[in-house]
Amino acid sequence: MGAGDVIGAGSLSGFHARSIADREGFWGELAALIDWQAPFERVLDYSRPPFTRWFVGGRTNLCHNAVDRHLAARRDQPALIYVSTETDDERVYSFGELHREVMRMAAIMRELGVRRGDRVLIYMPMIPEATFAMLACARIGAIHSVVFGGFASHSLASRIDDASPVLVVSADAGSRAGKVVPYKPLLDAAIDLARNRPANVLMVDRGLVPFERVAARDRDYAQLRERHLDAEVPVEWLESNEISYTLYTSGTTGVPKGVQRDVGGYAVALAASMKYIFCGNAGETYFSTSDIGWVVGHSYIVYGPLIAGMGTIMYEGTPLRPDAGILWKLVEKYRVTVMFSAPTAIRVLKKQDPSWLTRYDLSSLRTLFLAGEPLDEPTARWIGEALGKPIVDNYWQTETGWPILTVAHGVEKTPTRLGSPGMPMYGYDVRLLHEQTGEEVGTNEKGVVAIMPPLPPGCMQTVWGDDERFVKTYFSTIPGRLAYSTFDWGIRDEDGYYFILGRTDDVINVAGHRLGTREIEESLSSHPAVAECAVVGVADALKGQVAMAFVVLKDPSRAAADDARMALEGELMATVDKQLGAVARPSRVHFVTLLPKTRSGKVLRRSIQAICEARDPGDLTTIEDPGALEQLRRAVGLQA
Ligand code: PRX
C-alpha cells in the first residue's frame, strides 16, 4: 500500500464509513500525503467538544508542502501561471522561481517586523504578489487574512480592527472588465476608520493609477525586493494546530466572523481532496476561476493544487474578455486537466455563441468542478453536453475549507445526479435534522444540513478571538444535540443523494459571493434619510440571487416624485458601494412606509422574499399590519 492509500478505497460508502468509525486510523494514514518535520503524537484530540485538534504535536508547514517539497522533483516545472487579460500580462513561475519570490517576500515581511503569530492583512487584486504574500506568511508562521478586493472601506476597516494586523499588503489598483479599480484610497480610508492601525503598509505598484503615500507607513515592494533578492528564509516548523489564516465571512449578524484555520489538518485535508475528489496529479495544471479573497481561492487556487505539485492558474479577468472563449483558450494553452468554476460563470457563458466551447482543444481537461451556489439542472446539462466532460457539483463553505457533499471519483466512480452536489465526503458525518425537534428527518424530507462533530481536518478551528461565538453560532442552533449547523436546508433522496435548498439564515449568495443581508441593511441605515430597512435575497436567473432593499424614509415625501425617488435610490446604492463595495449593492431599492413585522417587532424577511419571488408569503397570523404586504406587492410590481 502506498502513502495515503486507505483501506476501503474502491467503495465510497466503505471509505466514508471507515472515516467515521475509525477517525484516527483513517486520517492517521492520510497524513502521509504531506511532509512532517516531526511526527504527531495523537491524530485527534477531542477532549473539549466541539473544539477539535488534529495531528497534535506534529510539526509541519504549509509553504514547505506547497513549494519547497517539490523542488527536488520539479524545480523547473510551472507552479504559478499568472494570466491577466486586464493588463495583458502572462507570467509563469516555476516551483524554483516561486520559492525565490516567496523567500524575498518573507524577508521583506521580517524586515517590516512581522513575527510568528502576527497577522498580515492582504487586500490585493489577482496578481502573483498576492500569492507570494500568502505563502510568505505561511512560511514564517504569520497569520494571513485576505480581504476580497471587491470590498470597500467599511468592510475593510472592520476586518482590520478584528485582525489587528501588523502589516497590510496591498496594491495601487485592480482592474475589472477593462476598468481600473483603485484600491489605495479605499485602504487609506479604511485605516483612518480603524482603531487598530497597522504599523506598515506594503504597496505593490502596478503602475495602473497614481496614489498617495503615507510617510513612514507605506513601503514600496519593488524597492524592498531589490534589497532581498538573495534572501534565504527557512520555513518555521509549526505545531499542527497553530493558526495558518483567518478569512472573514458573513453570517446572521452585521459583524463578519474570522474563520480560523490550522496548519496540519488543513494541509492533509487539501492533499486528500486533490487525490480523492479533484483527481489532480503532480505536473498537471489546475485552473480555478475564483479569487484569492474567497475560500475557493485559498484552497483551490493557492494551497491545494500546489500541495499536490500541480501548476495553478491565477487569472485576473472575466470569462468574456477579450471574448467568450478565453477560459477555454487557457485550458488549451496550459493543458489544464482540472478546472473549477462557479455556476454563475457558466450561466454567463450560456448567453454567448456556443461555438466558443468547441474552438479550442480541450482534450487535456478531465473534469469541470462547480461550487459556491446551487447548480441548476439546465446549466449543468448545457455545459456538460457542450464540453463533453463530466461536471461535478460540490457543496461546502468557508467554514469547512473543502467539499462536504460531492462525488469522490478518486475513490469510486459514483454517478453524478443533476441538481445534486452528491453525497457526504469522507470525514463528514452529515445528518439532516428537524429544525425544531433536532430529530433526523426521513428520505425526501426537508431538514437542516448538519455535521456531527468532531469536524474533519481542514475545517475551521474557531472564530478568531471568540471561542464563545464559535460554539454559539455553529453548535447551539439544533435543539437537544451538539451538531454543527451549515445553515442550509437540504433533502436526501432514496439513493442517498443530497439536494441543497437554500440558507436557513440571512446569508445570500450573489453570483457565488456570500453576503450578509444585515451588513447591507446597516450600510443603508447609515444614510441620514433612512429610518429603517430590510434587505432580502431574491431569485435571479443569472446571478442565482440578487439583493433587494426595502427602505422606510424618515420623511416619506422625499420619495414622492419620480426624479427624487430615483436620485435617492442612486444615493443609497452609492452608500453601499462606498462602504461595502459594489459586490453588495442592492439591485433595487424600493421605498415603502412600513415593513411587514410581527407584533413583537421582528421583520418578516422570509415573507418579503416570498412576495418578491411571487410565492405564497406563508403563515401571516402574527403580522402587525397586513397593509405592509400590499405596499410591498405594489413596490415590486405585483397586484395586491
Ligand atoms: O449556501 C451554501 C452555498 O454557499 C454557502 C457557502 O458559501 P461560502 O462560505 O462562500 O463557501 C463557498 C465554498 C464553495 C453554503 O452554505 N453553496 C456552496 N456550494 C454550493 C452551495 N449551494 C448549493 N450547491 C453548492 N454546490
Tab-separated table of C-alpha atoms and ligand atoms in Angstrom, residues 249 295-296 370-375 393-399 421 486 488 500 503 509 512 514, ligand 1:
chain	number	residue	atom	x	y	z
A	249	THR	CA	-17.270	35.527	6.188
A	295	VAL	CA	-12.208	30.317	0.364
A	296	VAL	CA	-12.124	28.605	-3.038
A	370	LEU	CA	-18.591	23.830	-9.945
A	371	ALA	CA	-19.383	25.193	-6.491
A	372	GLY	CA	-20.402	28.160	-4.415
A	373	GLU	CA	-24.114	28.290	-5.179
A	374	PRO	CA	-26.804	25.911	-6.372
A	375	LEU	CA	-26.074	24.428	-9.783
A	393	ASP	CA	-21.039	19.946	-8.399
A	394	ASN	CA	-19.576	20.290	-4.908
A	395	TYR	CA	-21.110	21.827	-1.829
A	396	TRP	CA	-19.122	23.342	1.021
A	397	GLN	CA	-18.445	26.534	2.959
A	398	THR	CA	-15.747	28.960	4.041
A	399	GLU	CA	-16.043	27.238	7.402
A	421	PRO	CA	-23.964	18.013	-5.346
A	486	THR	CA	-24.399	24.589	7.986
A	488	ASP	CA	-28.513	25.257	4.699
A	500	ILE	CA	-29.401	21.846	-1.179
A	503	ARG	CA	-29.988	29.024	3.591
A	509	ASN	CA	-25.463	34.298	-2.462
A	512	GLY	CA	-21.394	32.835	-5.860
A	514	ARG	CA	-21.580	35.140	0.056
B	1	PRX	O1	-25.482	28.051	0.921
B	1	PRX	C1	-24.395	27.253	0.540
B	1	PRX	C2	-23.793	27.795	-0.756
B	1	PRX	O2	-22.776	28.693	-0.362
B	1	PRX	C3	-22.615	28.685	1.064
B	1	PRX	C4	-21.161	28.786	1.429
B	1	PRX	O3	-20.563	29.869	0.786
B	1	PRX	P1	-19.043	30.201	1.031
B	1	PRX	O4	-18.788	30.267	2.501
B	1	PRX	O5	-18.724	31.378	0.220
B	1	PRX	O6	-18.236	28.933	0.527
B	1	PRX	C5	-18.256	28.534	-0.804
B	1	PRX	C6	-17.401	27.305	-0.975
B	1	PRX	C7	-17.640	26.614	-2.282
B	1	PRX	C8	-23.251	27.395	1.512
B	1	PRX	O7	-23.664	27.443	2.871
B	1	PRX	N1	-23.208	26.733	-1.585
B	1	PRX	C9	-21.896	26.456	-1.755
B	1	PRX	N2	-21.735	25.468	-2.656
B	1	PRX	C10	-22.965	25.089	-3.043
B	1	PRX	C11	-23.907	25.889	-2.358
B	1	PRX	N3	-25.236	25.730	-2.533
B	1	PRX	C12	-25.649	24.778	-3.377
B	1	PRX	N4	-24.799	23.981	-4.081
B	1	PRX	C13	-23.460	24.093	-3.947
B	1	PRX	N5	-22.640	23.303	-4.638
